[in-house]
Coordinates of C-alpha atoms in Angstrom, one line a residue:
M21 CA 107.6 -15.9 140.1
P22 CA 105.7 -14.6 143.2
S23 CA 103.1 -12.0 142.6
K24 CA 105.1 -9.3 144.4
Q25 CA 108.0 -9.8 142.0
R26 CA 105.6 -9.8 139.1
G27 CA 104.2 -6.5 140.3
E28 CA 107.6 -4.9 140.6
E29 CA 108.6 -6.2 137.2
L30 CA 105.5 -4.7 135.7
R31 CA 106.1 -1.4 137.4
K32 CA 109.7 -1.3 135.9
I33 CA 108.3 -2.0 132.4
I34 CA 105.6 0.7 132.7
K35 CA 108.2 3.2 134.0
S36 CA 110.6 2.5 131.1
V37 CA 107.8 2.8 128.6
R38 CA 106.8 6.2 130.0
D39 CA 110.5 7.3 130.1
G40 CA 111.0 6.2 126.5
T41 CA 113.8 3.8 127.4
F42 CA 111.9 0.6 126.8
E43 CA 113.6 -1.4 124.1
Y44 CA 111.0 -2.4 121.6
D45 CA 111.8 -4.3 118.4
S46 CA 108.9 -3.5 116.0
K47 CA 107.8 -5.9 113.4
E48 CA 107.6 -4.9 109.8
P49 CA 104.1 -4.2 108.8
V50 CA 102.4 -7.0 107.1
T51 CA 101.2 -6.3 103.6
T52 CA 97.8 -7.7 102.7
D53 CA 97.1 -8.8 99.1
W54 CA 93.5 -7.5 99.1
A55 CA 92.7 -9.0 95.7
Q56 CA 93.7 -12.5 97.0
Y57 CA 91.7 -11.9 100.1
D58 CA 88.6 -10.8 98.1
H59 CA 89.0 -13.9 95.9
A60 CA 89.2 -16.2 98.9
Q61 CA 86.1 -14.6 100.5
I62 CA 84.1 -14.8 97.3
Y63 CA 85.0 -18.4 96.5
E64 CA 85.0 -19.8 100.0
M65 CA 81.6 -21.5 99.8
I66 CA 82.3 -22.8 96.3
Y67 CA 85.5 -24.4 97.4
Y68 CA 83.8 -25.8 100.5
L69 CA 81.0 -27.4 98.5
D70 CA 83.5 -28.9 96.1
N71 CA 85.5 -30.3 99.1
I72 CA 82.3 -31.8 100.6
R73 CA 81.4 -33.5 97.4
D74 CA 84.9 -34.8 96.7
L75 CA 85.6 -36.0 100.2
V76 CA 82.3 -37.8 100.7
D77 CA 82.5 -39.4 97.3
E78 CA 86.1 -40.6 98.0
A79 CA 85.1 -41.9 101.4
D80 CA 82.0 -43.7 100.0
E81 CA 84.0 -45.3 97.3
R82 CA 86.7 -46.5 99.7
I83 CA 84.0 -48.0 102.0
K84 CA 82.2 -49.7 99.1
K85 CA 85.5 -51.2 97.8
R86 CA 86.3 -52.9 101.1
T87 CA 82.8 -54.1 102.1
P88 CA 80.7 -56.7 100.3
P89 CA 77.4 -55.5 98.9
R90 CA 74.4 -56.1 101.2
K91 CA 71.2 -57.7 100.0
R92 CA 68.3 -55.3 100.1
G93 CA 65.1 -56.4 101.9
P94 CA 61.6 -55.5 101.0
G95 CA 60.3 -51.9 101.2
R96 CA 61.5 -48.5 100.1
P97 CA 65.1 -48.3 99.1
P98 CA 67.3 -46.5 101.7
T99 CA 68.5 -43.0 101.1
D100 CA 72.1 -43.0 99.9
P101 CA 74.2 -42.5 103.0
A102 CA 76.7 -40.4 101.0
D103 CA 73.9 -37.9 100.2
V104 CA 72.9 -37.7 103.9
A105 CA 76.6 -37.2 104.9
K106 CA 76.8 -34.3 102.3
A107 CA 73.7 -32.7 103.8
L108 CA 75.0 -33.1 107.3
L109 CA 78.4 -31.4 106.4
L110 CA 76.5 -28.6 104.6
Q111 CA 74.3 -28.2 107.6
T112 CA 77.3 -27.9 109.9
Y113 CA 78.9 -25.3 107.6
V114 CA 75.9 -23.0 107.4
S115 CA 75.0 -23.7 111.1
S116 CA 71.4 -24.3 110.2
S117 CA 68.4 -26.3 111.5
N118 CA 67.3 -29.5 109.9
R119 CA 64.6 -27.8 107.9
L120 CA 66.9 -25.2 106.5
A121 CA 69.4 -27.9 105.8
E122 CA 66.8 -29.6 103.6
G123 CA 66.4 -26.4 101.7
F124 CA 70.1 -25.9 101.3
S125 CA 70.4 -29.5 100.1
L126 CA 67.8 -28.8 97.4
L127 CA 69.6 -25.6 96.5
F128 CA 73.0 -27.2 96.2
Q129 CA 71.8 -30.6 95.0
E130 CA 73.7 -30.4 91.7
K131 CA 76.8 -28.9 93.1
L132 CA 77.1 -31.5 95.8
G133 CA 76.1 -34.4 93.6
I134 CA 73.1 -35.3 95.8
G135 CA 71.1 -37.9 93.8
C136 CA 67.6 -37.4 95.3
H137 CA 65.6 -35.1 97.6
F138 CA 65.0 -36.3 101.1
S139 CA 63.2 -34.7 104.1
Y140 CA 64.6 -32.9 107.1
K141 CA 63.8 -36.0 109.1
T142 CA 66.3 -38.0 107.1
I143 CA 68.9 -35.3 107.9
E144 CA 67.8 -35.4 111.6
R145 CA 68.3 -39.2 111.7
G146 CA 71.6 -39.0 109.8
Y147 CA 73.9 -39.4 112.7
D148 CA 71.9 -42.5 113.9
K149 CA 72.8 -44.3 110.7
G150 CA 75.9 -46.5 110.8
L151 CA 76.7 -46.1 107.2
V152 CA 76.7 -42.3 107.4
N153 CA 78.9 -42.4 110.5
K154 CA 81.3 -44.7 108.6
I155 CA 81.5 -42.2 105.8
L156 CA 82.2 -39.3 108.3
D157 CA 84.9 -41.4 110.0
E158 CA 86.5 -42.2 106.7
I159 CA 86.6 -38.5 105.9
V160 CA 88.6 -37.9 109.1
V161 CA 91.0 -40.6 107.9
I162 CA 91.3 -39.0 104.5
T163 CA 92.0 -35.6 105.9
N164 CA 94.5 -36.9 108.3
E165 CA 96.4 -38.7 105.4
S166 CA 97.1 -35.3 103.9
V167 CA 99.1 -34.1 106.9
E168 CA 100.6 -37.4 107.9
G169 CA 104.2 -36.9 108.9
K170 CA 103.9 -33.1 108.8
E171 CA 102.4 -32.5 112.2
D172 CA 103.8 -33.6 115.6
T173 CA 101.3 -31.9 117.9
F174 CA 97.7 -32.7 117.9
S175 CA 94.7 -31.5 119.8
F176 CA 90.9 -31.5 119.6
D177 CA 90.7 -27.8 118.8
G178 CA 93.8 -27.1 116.6
T179 CA 95.8 -25.3 119.3
G180 CA 98.2 -28.1 120.0
F181 CA 97.4 -27.9 123.7
S182 CA 96.0 -30.8 125.7
A183 CA 92.3 -31.1 126.3
S184 CA 93.0 -31.5 130.0
N185 CA 92.7 -28.3 132.1
K186 CA 94.8 -29.9 134.8
E187 CA 97.6 -30.6 132.4
N188 CA 97.4 -27.1 130.8
Y189 CA 97.2 -25.1 134.0
A190 CA 99.0 -27.2 136.6
R191 CA 102.3 -25.7 135.7
F192 CA 101.0 -22.2 136.4
A193 CA 99.4 -23.0 139.7
T194 CA 101.2 -21.9 142.9
K195 CA 100.5 -23.2 146.3
T196 CA 98.2 -20.9 148.2
E197 CA 98.5 -21.3 152.0
F198 CA 95.6 -20.2 154.2

């Protein structure tokens, strides 16, 4: 629709609203269960920590079942990649720095099932470790399994729209002649 027609249409709508002749179908007011809302707000972090623990443990177990054990070389034993993955997911949830994430990992060590304390440098190097990335990839697989066959539109941000601006906005573009 050309901009002149859109302007005329808008003027008609504004005039009908002012005259009181605009047909408006109001929606019924939504009732909010405040007790349920309060409960969700209070327990959000508890549920999230439980989900981190359960998802990482499930992903780690799946990976260990399908890969043969590796022989350990000399030196200090490596930090459990599942523990590092838990720390990374917790760090993302609380939007914290690596040092704060170390503190949160200590604070929630029992809740998350983290076996040992490790430094913020281990968290910092977490994404560089192949085993940690395998666990995070497996978590994506696990979470996608729960909605398999239930969704038909996918996108990177949950809107269902394409990530391409050209694809999203090309249909709205009109030729402008100079």
